PDB file of C-alpha atoms in Angstrom:
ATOM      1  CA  UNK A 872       0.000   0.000   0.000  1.00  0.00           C
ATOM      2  CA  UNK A 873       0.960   3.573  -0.726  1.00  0.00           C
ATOM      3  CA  UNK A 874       1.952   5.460   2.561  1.00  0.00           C
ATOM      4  CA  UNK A 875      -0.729   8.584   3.038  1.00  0.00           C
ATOM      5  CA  UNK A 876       0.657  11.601   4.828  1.00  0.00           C
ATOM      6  CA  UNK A 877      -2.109  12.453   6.861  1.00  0.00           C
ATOM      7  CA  UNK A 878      -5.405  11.177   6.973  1.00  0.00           C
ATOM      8  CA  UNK A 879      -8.143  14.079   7.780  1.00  0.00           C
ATOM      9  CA  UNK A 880      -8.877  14.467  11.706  1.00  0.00           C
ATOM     10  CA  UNK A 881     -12.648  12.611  11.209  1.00  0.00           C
ATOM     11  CA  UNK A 882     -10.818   9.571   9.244  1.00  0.00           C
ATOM     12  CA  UNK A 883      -8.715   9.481  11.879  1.00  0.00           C
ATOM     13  CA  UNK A 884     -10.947   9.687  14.818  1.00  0.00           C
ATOM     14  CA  UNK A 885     -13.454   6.959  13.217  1.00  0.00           C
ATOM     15  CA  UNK A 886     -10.834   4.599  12.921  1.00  0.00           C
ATOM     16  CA  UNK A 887      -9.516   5.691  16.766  1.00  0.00           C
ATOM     17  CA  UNK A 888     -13.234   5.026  18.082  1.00  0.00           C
ATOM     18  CA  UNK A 889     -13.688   1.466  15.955  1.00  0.00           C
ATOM     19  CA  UNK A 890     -10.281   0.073  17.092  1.00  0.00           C
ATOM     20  CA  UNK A 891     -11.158   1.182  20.502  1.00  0.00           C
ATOM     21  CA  UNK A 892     -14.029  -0.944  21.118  1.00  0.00           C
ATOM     22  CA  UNK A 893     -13.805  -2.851  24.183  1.00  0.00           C
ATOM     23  CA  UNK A 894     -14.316  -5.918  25.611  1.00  0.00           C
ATOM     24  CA  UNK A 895     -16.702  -4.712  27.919  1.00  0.00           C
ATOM     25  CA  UNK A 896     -18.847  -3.256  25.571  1.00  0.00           C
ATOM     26  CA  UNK A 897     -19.330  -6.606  24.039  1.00  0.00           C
ATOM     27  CA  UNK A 898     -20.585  -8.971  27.304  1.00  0.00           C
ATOM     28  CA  UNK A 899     -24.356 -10.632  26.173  1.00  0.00           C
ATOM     29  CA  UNK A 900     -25.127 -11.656  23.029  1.00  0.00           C
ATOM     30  CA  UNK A 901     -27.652  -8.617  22.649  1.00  0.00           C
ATOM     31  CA  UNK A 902     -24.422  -6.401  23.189  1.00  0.00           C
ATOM     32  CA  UNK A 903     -22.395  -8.309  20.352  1.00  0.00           C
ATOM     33  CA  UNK A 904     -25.660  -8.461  18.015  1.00  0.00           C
ATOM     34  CA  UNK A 905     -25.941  -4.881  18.408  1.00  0.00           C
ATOM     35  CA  UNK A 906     -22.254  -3.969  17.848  1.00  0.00           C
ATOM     36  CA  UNK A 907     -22.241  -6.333  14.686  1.00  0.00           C
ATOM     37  CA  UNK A 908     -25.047  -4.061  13.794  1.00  0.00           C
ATOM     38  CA  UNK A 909     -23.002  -0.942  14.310  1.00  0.00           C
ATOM     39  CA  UNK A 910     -20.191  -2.197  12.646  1.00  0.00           C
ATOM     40  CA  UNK A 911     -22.055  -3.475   9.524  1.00  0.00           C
ATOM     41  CA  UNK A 912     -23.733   0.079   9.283  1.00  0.00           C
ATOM     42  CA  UNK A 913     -19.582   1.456   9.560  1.00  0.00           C
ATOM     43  CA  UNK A 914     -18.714  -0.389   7.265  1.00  0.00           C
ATOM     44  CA  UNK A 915     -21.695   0.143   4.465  1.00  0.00           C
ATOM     45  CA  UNK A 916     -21.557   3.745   5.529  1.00  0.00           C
ATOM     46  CA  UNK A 917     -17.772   3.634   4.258  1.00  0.00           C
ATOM     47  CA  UNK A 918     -17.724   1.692   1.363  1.00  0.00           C
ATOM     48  CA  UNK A 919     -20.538   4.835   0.013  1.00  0.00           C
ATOM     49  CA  UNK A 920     -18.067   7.431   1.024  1.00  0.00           C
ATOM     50  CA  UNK A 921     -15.070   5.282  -0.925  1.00  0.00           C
ATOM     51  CA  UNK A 922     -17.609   4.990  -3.717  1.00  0.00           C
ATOM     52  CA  UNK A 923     -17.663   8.896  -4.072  1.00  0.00           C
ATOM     53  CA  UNK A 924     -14.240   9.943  -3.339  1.00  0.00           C
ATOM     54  CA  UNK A 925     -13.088   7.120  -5.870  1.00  0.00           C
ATOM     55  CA  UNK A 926     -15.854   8.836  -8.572  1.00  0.00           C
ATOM     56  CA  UNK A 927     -14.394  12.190  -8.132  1.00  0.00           C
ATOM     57  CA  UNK A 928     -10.424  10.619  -8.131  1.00  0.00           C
ATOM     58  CA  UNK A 929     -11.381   8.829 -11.376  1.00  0.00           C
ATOM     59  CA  UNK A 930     -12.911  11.838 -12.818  1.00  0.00           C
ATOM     60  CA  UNK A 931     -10.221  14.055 -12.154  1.00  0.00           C
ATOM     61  CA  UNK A 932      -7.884  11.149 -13.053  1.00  0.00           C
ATOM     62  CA  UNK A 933      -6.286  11.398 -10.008  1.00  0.00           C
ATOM     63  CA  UNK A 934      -4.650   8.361 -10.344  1.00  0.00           C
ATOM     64  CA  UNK A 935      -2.482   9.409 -13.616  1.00  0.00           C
ATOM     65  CA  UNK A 936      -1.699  12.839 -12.011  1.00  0.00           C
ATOM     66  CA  UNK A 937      -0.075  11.073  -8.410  1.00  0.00           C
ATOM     67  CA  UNK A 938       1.310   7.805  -9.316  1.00  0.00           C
ATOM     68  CA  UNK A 939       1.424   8.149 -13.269  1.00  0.00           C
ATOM     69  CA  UNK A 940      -0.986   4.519 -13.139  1.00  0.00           C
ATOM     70  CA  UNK A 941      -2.092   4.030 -16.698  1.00  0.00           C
ATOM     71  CA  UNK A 942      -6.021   3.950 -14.980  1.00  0.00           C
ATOM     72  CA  UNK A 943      -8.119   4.357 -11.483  1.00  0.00           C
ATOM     73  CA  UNK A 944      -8.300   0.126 -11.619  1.00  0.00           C
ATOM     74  CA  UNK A 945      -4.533  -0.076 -11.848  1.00  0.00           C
ATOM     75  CA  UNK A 946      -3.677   2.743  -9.002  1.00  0.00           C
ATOM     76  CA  UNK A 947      -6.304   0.609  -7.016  1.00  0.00           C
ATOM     77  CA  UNK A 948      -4.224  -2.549  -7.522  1.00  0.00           C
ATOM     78  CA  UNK A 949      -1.208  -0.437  -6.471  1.00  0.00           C
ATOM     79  CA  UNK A 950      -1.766   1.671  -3.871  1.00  0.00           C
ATOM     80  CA  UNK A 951      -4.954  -0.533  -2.243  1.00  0.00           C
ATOM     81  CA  UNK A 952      -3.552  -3.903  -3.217  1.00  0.00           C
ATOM     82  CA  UNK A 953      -6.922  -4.816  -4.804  1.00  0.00           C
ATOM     83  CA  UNK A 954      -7.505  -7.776  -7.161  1.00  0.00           C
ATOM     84  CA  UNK A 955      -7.849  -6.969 -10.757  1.00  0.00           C
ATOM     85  CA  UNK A 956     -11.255  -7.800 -10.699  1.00  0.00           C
ATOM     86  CA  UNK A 957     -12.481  -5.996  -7.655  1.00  0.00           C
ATOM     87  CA  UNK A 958     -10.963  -3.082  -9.153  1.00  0.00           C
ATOM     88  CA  UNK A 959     -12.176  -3.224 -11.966  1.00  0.00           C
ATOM     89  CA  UNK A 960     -15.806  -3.403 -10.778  1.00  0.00           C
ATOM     90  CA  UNK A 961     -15.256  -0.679  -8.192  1.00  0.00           C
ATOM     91  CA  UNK A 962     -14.342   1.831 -11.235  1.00  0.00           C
ATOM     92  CA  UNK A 963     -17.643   0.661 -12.758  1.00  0.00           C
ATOM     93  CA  UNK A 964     -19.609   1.366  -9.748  1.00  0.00           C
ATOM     94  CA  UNK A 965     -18.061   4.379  -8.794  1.00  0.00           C
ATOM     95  CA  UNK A 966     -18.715   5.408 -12.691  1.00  0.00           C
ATOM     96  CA  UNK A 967     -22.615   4.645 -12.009  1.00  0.00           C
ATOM     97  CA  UNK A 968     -23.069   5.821  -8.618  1.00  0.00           C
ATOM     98  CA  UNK A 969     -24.349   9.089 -10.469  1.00  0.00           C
ATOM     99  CA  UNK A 970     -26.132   7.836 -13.189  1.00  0.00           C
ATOM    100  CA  UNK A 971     -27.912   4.429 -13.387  1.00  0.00           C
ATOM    101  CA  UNK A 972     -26.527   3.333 -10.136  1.00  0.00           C
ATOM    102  CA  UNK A 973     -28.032   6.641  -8.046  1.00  0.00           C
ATOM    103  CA  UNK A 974     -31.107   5.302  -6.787  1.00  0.00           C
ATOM    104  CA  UNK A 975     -29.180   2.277  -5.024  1.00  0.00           C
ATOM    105  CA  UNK A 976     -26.989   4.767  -3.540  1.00  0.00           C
ATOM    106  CA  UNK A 977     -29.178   6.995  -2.378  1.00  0.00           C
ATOM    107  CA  UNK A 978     -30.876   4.349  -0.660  1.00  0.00           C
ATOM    108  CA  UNK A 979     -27.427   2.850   0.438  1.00  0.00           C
ATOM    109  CA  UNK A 980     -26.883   6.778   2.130  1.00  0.00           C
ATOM    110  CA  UNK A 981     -30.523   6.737   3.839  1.00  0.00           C
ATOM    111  CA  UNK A 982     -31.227   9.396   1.741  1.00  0.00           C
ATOM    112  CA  UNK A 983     -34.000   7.417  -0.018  1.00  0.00           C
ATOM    113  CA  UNK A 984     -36.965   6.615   2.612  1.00  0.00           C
ATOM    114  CA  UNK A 985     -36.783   3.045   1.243  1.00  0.00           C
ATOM    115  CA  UNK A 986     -33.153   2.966   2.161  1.00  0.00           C
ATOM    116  CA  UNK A 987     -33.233   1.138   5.608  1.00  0.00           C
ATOM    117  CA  UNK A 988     -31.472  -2.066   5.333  1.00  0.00           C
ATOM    118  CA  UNK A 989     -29.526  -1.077   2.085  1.00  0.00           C
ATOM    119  CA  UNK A 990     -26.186  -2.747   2.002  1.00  0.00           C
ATOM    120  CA  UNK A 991     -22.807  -1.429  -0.511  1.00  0.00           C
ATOM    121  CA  UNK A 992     -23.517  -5.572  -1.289  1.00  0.00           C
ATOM    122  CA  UNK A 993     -26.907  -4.691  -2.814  1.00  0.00           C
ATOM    123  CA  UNK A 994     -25.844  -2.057  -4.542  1.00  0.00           C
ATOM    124  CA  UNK A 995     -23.328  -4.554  -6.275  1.00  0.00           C
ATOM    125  CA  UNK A 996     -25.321  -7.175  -6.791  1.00  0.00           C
ATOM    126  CA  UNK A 997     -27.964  -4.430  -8.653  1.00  0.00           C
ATOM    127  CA  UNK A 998     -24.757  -3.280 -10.637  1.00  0.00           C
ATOM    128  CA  UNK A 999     -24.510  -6.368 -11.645  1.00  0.00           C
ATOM    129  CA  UNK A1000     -27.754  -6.974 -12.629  1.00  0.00           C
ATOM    130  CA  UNK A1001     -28.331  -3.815 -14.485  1.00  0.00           C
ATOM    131  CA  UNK A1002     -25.273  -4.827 -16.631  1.00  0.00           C
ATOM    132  CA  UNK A1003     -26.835  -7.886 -18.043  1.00  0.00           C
ATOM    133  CA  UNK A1004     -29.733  -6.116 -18.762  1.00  0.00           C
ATOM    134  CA  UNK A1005     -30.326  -4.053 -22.015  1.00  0.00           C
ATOM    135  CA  UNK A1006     -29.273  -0.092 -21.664  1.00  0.00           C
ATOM    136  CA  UNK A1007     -33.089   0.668 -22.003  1.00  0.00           C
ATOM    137  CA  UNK A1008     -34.033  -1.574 -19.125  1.00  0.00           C
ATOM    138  CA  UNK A1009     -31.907  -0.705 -16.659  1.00  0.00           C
ATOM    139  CA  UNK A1010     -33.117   2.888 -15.744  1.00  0.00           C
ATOM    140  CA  UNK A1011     -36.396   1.359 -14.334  1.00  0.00           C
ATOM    141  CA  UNK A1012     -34.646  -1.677 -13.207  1.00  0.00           C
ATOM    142  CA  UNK A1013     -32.878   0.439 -10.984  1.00  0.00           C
ATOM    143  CA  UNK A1014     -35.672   2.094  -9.317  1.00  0.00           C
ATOM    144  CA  UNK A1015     -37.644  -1.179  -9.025  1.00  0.00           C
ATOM    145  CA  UNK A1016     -34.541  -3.251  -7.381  1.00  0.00           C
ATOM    146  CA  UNK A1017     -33.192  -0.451  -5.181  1.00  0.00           C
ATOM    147  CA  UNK A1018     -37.105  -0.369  -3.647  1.00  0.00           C
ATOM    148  CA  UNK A1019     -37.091  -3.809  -3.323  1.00  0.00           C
ATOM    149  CA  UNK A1020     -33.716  -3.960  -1.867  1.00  0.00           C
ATOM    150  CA  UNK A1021     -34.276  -3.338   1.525  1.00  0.00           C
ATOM    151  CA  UNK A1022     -36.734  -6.641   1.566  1.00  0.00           C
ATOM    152  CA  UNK A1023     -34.494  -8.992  -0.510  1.00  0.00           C
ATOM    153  CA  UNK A1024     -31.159 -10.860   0.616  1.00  0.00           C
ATOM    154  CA  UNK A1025     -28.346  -9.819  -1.619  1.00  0.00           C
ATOM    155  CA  UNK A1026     -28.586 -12.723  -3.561  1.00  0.00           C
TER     156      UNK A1026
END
């Protein structure tokens, strides 16, 4: 992985207050349900925010301009360690998140009122979806599978 400088104060302090989750906050199993609850909701809540940041770094080709990586999938690879595949797909999404993917994310954000229960895994598994679908389909596809998301497994 590429060594970052400095990580902003709020990246910092959210990964200060996740590592620093105690034992003792985790006694009962309602305790560890919850906090696997918590974390799950971290975690979605962070693979949104990497969604954006990565739109805007491929965008501004961000990638190029730092580490002269010939795209956003290959500065993933180096800097992330990602498999080819995974970054591949995450330059896809990321590429969507505004367009055909937006309803998925907005849910996946909360800002959608169908969005409880809306998972970065849903939104994949809808990317996926909508990309074996024709172009014309996928625009209502969307909508209909980012309702339905919050009811449905990810499979």
């Amino acid at each position: 992985m590429l060594p970052v400088p400095q990580l902003s104060a709020s990246v910092s302090g959210a990964l200060d207050a996740v590592r620093g989750l105690t034992e003792e906050q985790r006694t009962g199993p309602e305790d560890r349900a919850a906090l696997l609850v918590g974390l799950r909701q971290i975690i979605d809540t962070a693979e949104g925010a990497f969604t954006d940041v990565l739109a805007e770094f491929d965008a501004a080709g961000d990638g190029a301009t730092l580490h002269a990586a010939a795209s956003t999938a290959a500065w993933l690879r180096g800097a992330l360690g990602m498999p080819a595949p995974e970054a591949t797909e995450r330059v896809r999404i990321a590429r969507s998140s505004s367009t055909e993917l937006a309803p998925a994310f907005a849910a996946l954000r909360g800002d959608a009122s169908s969005g409880a229960g809306v998972s970065y895994e849903h939104v994949r598994s809808i990317h996926r979806t909508l990309r074996a679908l024709p172009p014309s389909s996928r625009p209502d596809a969307a909508d209909a599978l980012s309702a339905l998301a919050p009811q449905l497994g990810v499979d």
